[in-house]
Amino acid sequence: MATIDIFGIKACDTMKKARTFLETRGVPHVFHDYKLEGVTAERLREWAGKVGWEKLLNRSGTTFRKLPEAARADLDEGRAIALMVAQPSMIKRPVLTRGSDILVGFKPEEWERFLA
């Protein structure tokens, strides 16, 4: 079985729920903290190619909403990825990967299917 990697921010409440979900089920995983490790544009482009940049960008988060209107307007993949690299808290959390498979966000029923 391929390694499970979970990407996010340690202090995020959703991340805490997601990590607890994995731990209580005994799912071995590697946690990658954006605040400590950052995230590359290459990785974000790879993920966007699988799920779409719109799904990766957390538009409802405080960091995105605090951007000036000009920065939020007319976004395309390149601009969105640049924003997420500069401020990883704009990436929807968590991102779960297993090999080439990816799941964005935390919905326990989706995670159960993904991990089955």
PDB file of C-alpha atoms in Angstrom:
ATOM      1  CA  MET A   1       0.000   0.000   0.000  1.00  0.00           C
ATOM      2  CA  ALA A   2       1.264   3.464  -0.917  1.00  0.00           C
ATOM      3  CA  THR A   3       2.150   5.920   1.820  1.00  0.00           C
ATOM      4  CA  ILE A   4      -0.609   8.266   2.960  1.00  0.00           C
ATOM      5  CA  ASP A   5       0.522  11.891   3.058  1.00  0.00           C
ATOM      6  CA  ILE A   6      -1.578  14.585   4.687  1.00  0.00           C
ATOM      7  CA  PHE A   7      -0.854  18.244   3.971  1.00  0.00           C
ATOM      8  CA  GLY A   8      -2.065  21.204   5.991  1.00  0.00           C
ATOM      9  CA  ILE A   9      -1.409  23.443   8.968  1.00  0.00           C
ATOM     10  CA  LYS A  10      -0.915  21.948  12.426  1.00  0.00           C
ATOM     11  CA  ALA A  11      -3.064  24.467  14.320  1.00  0.00           C
ATOM     12  CA  CYS A  12      -6.083  24.158  11.985  1.00  0.00           C
ATOM     13  CA  ASP A  13      -9.145  22.596  13.655  1.00  0.00           C
ATOM     14  CA  THR A  14     -10.089  20.661  10.527  1.00  0.00           C
ATOM     15  CA  MET A  15      -6.553  19.291  10.347  1.00  0.00           C
ATOM     16  CA  LYS A  16      -6.785  18.149  13.959  1.00  0.00           C
ATOM     17  CA  LYS A  17     -10.008  16.263  13.145  1.00  0.00           C
ATOM     18  CA  ALA A  18      -8.460  14.733  10.040  1.00  0.00           C
ATOM     19  CA  ARG A  19      -5.313  13.589  11.828  1.00  0.00           C
ATOM     20  CA  THR A  20      -7.385  12.140  14.673  1.00  0.00           C
ATOM     21  CA  PHE A  21      -9.475  10.302  12.057  1.00  0.00           C
ATOM     22  CA  LEU A  22      -6.333   8.660  10.667  1.00  0.00           C
ATOM     23  CA  GLU A  23      -4.801   7.940  14.068  1.00  0.00           C
ATOM     24  CA  THR A  24      -7.924   6.330  15.569  1.00  0.00           C
ATOM     25  CA  ARG A  25      -8.105   4.003  12.553  1.00  0.00           C
ATOM     26  CA  GLY A  26      -4.430   3.118  12.798  1.00  0.00           C
ATOM     27  CA  VAL A  27      -3.692   4.531   9.337  1.00  0.00           C
ATOM     28  CA  PRO A  28       0.038   5.219   9.044  1.00  0.00           C
ATOM     29  CA  HIS A  29       0.644   8.609   7.480  1.00  0.00           C
ATOM     30  CA  VAL A  30       3.154  11.398   7.056  1.00  0.00           C
ATOM     31  CA  PHE A  31       2.073  14.930   7.998  1.00  0.00           C
ATOM     32  CA  HIS A  32       3.425  17.866   5.992  1.00  0.00           C
ATOM     33  CA  ASP A  33       2.969  21.274   7.637  1.00  0.00           C
ATOM     34  CA  TYR A  34       2.778  24.115   5.113  1.00  0.00           C
ATOM     35  CA  LYS A  35       3.877  26.616   7.761  1.00  0.00           C
ATOM     36  CA  LEU A  36       7.140  24.710   8.311  1.00  0.00           C
ATOM     37  CA  GLU A  37       7.799  23.149   4.908  1.00  0.00           C
ATOM     38  CA  GLY A  38       5.987  25.456   2.507  1.00  0.00           C
ATOM     39  CA  VAL A  39       4.584  24.073  -0.735  1.00  0.00           C
ATOM     40  CA  THR A  40       5.966  24.265  -4.249  1.00  0.00           C
ATOM     41  CA  ALA A  41       4.201  25.656  -7.278  1.00  0.00           C
ATOM     42  CA  GLU A  42       5.070  22.388  -9.027  1.00  0.00           C
ATOM     43  CA  ARG A  43       3.189  20.337  -6.425  1.00  0.00           C
ATOM     44  CA  LEU A  44       0.196  22.685  -6.577  1.00  0.00           C
ATOM     45  CA  ARG A  45       0.144  22.473 -10.386  1.00  0.00           C
ATOM     46  CA  GLU A  46       0.206  18.669 -10.140  1.00  0.00           C
ATOM     47  CA  TRP A  47      -2.710  18.678  -7.677  1.00  0.00           C
ATOM     48  CA  ALA A  48      -4.606  21.259  -9.742  1.00  0.00           C
ATOM     49  CA  GLY A  49      -4.222  19.001 -12.758  1.00  0.00           C
ATOM     50  CA  LYS A  50      -6.072  16.286 -10.849  1.00  0.00           C
ATOM     51  CA  VAL A  51      -8.741  18.197  -8.920  1.00  0.00           C
ATOM     52  CA  GLY A  52      -8.744  21.712 -10.410  1.00  0.00           C
ATOM     53  CA  TRP A  53      -7.193  24.824  -8.870  1.00  0.00           C
ATOM     54  CA  GLU A  54     -10.654  26.034  -7.873  1.00  0.00           C
ATOM     55  CA  LYS A  55     -11.018  23.111  -5.465  1.00  0.00           C
ATOM     56  CA  LEU A  56      -7.583  23.735  -3.938  1.00  0.00           C
ATOM     57  CA  LEU A  57      -8.100  27.442  -3.285  1.00  0.00           C
ATOM     58  CA  ASN A  58      -9.863  28.136  -0.005  1.00  0.00           C
ATOM     59  CA  ARG A  59     -11.916  31.197  -0.916  1.00  0.00           C
ATOM     60  CA  SER A  60     -13.875  31.099   2.350  1.00  0.00           C
ATOM     61  CA  GLY A  61     -10.801  31.404   4.573  1.00  0.00           C
ATOM     62  CA  THR A  62      -9.803  34.591   6.348  1.00  0.00           C
ATOM     63  CA  THR A  63      -6.509  34.920   4.478  1.00  0.00           C
ATOM     64  CA  PHE A  64      -8.216  34.942   1.077  1.00  0.00           C
ATOM     65  CA  ARG A  65     -11.036  37.241   2.195  1.00  0.00           C
ATOM     66  CA  LYS A  66      -8.511  39.787   3.518  1.00  0.00           C
ATOM     67  CA  LEU A  67      -6.868  40.128   0.120  1.00  0.00           C
ATOM     68  CA  PRO A  68      -7.553  43.349  -1.756  1.00  0.00           C
ATOM     69  CA  GLU A  69     -10.373  42.997  -4.261  1.00  0.00           C
ATOM     70  CA  ALA A  70      -7.902  43.395  -7.141  1.00  0.00           C
ATOM     71  CA  ALA A  71      -5.963  40.326  -5.970  1.00  0.00           C
ATOM     72  CA  ARG A  72      -9.154  38.247  -5.772  1.00  0.00           C
ATOM     73  CA  ALA A  73     -10.597  39.339  -9.110  1.00  0.00           C
ATOM     74  CA  ASP A  74     -10.111  37.474 -12.382  1.00  0.00           C
ATOM     75  CA  LEU A  75      -8.162  34.606 -10.880  1.00  0.00           C
ATOM     76  CA  ASP A  76      -6.733  31.962 -13.145  1.00  0.00           C
ATOM     77  CA  GLU A  77      -4.661  28.907 -12.293  1.00  0.00           C
ATOM     78  CA  GLY A  78      -1.318  30.716 -12.442  1.00  0.00           C
ATOM     79  CA  ARG A  79      -2.381  33.573 -10.174  1.00  0.00           C
ATOM     80  CA  ALA A  80      -4.158  31.222  -7.754  1.00  0.00           C
ATOM     81  CA  ILE A  81      -1.093  28.983  -7.465  1.00  0.00           C
ATOM     82  CA  ALA A  82       1.146  32.020  -6.856  1.00  0.00           C
ATOM     83  CA  LEU A  83      -1.198  33.135  -4.056  1.00  0.00           C
ATOM     84  CA  MET A  84      -1.197  29.650  -2.485  1.00  0.00           C
ATOM     85  CA  VAL A  85       2.608  29.378  -2.635  1.00  0.00           C
ATOM     86  CA  ALA A  86       2.968  32.815  -1.023  1.00  0.00           C
ATOM     87  CA  GLN A  87       0.315  32.109   1.622  1.00  0.00           C
ATOM     88  CA  PRO A  88      -0.270  28.359   2.072  1.00  0.00           C
ATOM     89  CA  SER A  89      -3.158  29.024   4.452  1.00  0.00           C
ATOM     90  CA  MET A  90      -5.138  29.733   1.267  1.00  0.00           C
ATOM     91  CA  ILE A  91      -4.966  26.034   0.345  1.00  0.00           C
ATOM     92  CA  LYS A  92      -8.080  24.106   1.303  1.00  0.00           C
ATOM     93  CA  ARG A  93      -7.265  21.681   4.084  1.00  0.00           C
ATOM     94  CA  PRO A  94      -6.434  18.954   4.345  1.00  0.00           C
ATOM     95  CA  VAL A  95      -4.993  17.528   1.173  1.00  0.00           C
ATOM     96  CA  LEU A  96      -4.645  13.762   1.425  1.00  0.00           C
ATOM     97  CA  THR A  97      -2.553  11.829  -1.089  1.00  0.00           C
ATOM     98  CA  ARG A  98      -1.834   8.157  -1.654  1.00  0.00           C
ATOM     99  CA  GLY A  99       0.401   7.542  -4.623  1.00  0.00           C
ATOM    100  CA  SER A 100      -1.163   9.504  -7.469  1.00  0.00           C
ATOM    101  CA  ASP A 101      -4.597   9.689  -5.790  1.00  0.00           C
ATOM    102  CA  ILE A 102      -5.666  12.906  -4.072  1.00  0.00           C
ATOM    103  CA  LEU A 103      -8.535  13.998  -1.837  1.00  0.00           C
ATOM    104  CA  VAL A 104      -9.130  17.629  -0.841  1.00  0.00           C
ATOM    105  CA  GLY A 105     -11.087  18.639   2.261  1.00  0.00           C
ATOM    106  CA  PHE A 106     -12.280  16.560   5.200  1.00  0.00           C
ATOM    107  CA  LYS A 107     -15.505  14.630   4.862  1.00  0.00           C
ATOM    108  CA  PRO A 108     -15.292  11.416   6.909  1.00  0.00           C
ATOM    109  CA  GLU A 109     -17.475   9.400   4.517  1.00  0.00           C
ATOM    110  CA  GLU A 110     -15.241  10.335   1.561  1.00  0.00           C
ATOM    111  CA  TRP A 111     -12.140   9.490   3.572  1.00  0.00           C
ATOM    112  CA  GLU A 112     -13.568   6.061   4.476  1.00  0.00           C
ATOM    113  CA  ARG A 113     -14.030   5.291   0.765  1.00  0.00           C
ATOM    114  CA  PHE A 114     -10.619   6.719  -0.150  1.00  0.00           C
ATOM    115  CA  LEU A 115      -8.834   4.630   2.461  1.00  0.00           C
ATOM    116  CA  ALA A 116     -10.788   1.403   1.830  1.00  0.00           C
TER     117      ALA A 116
END
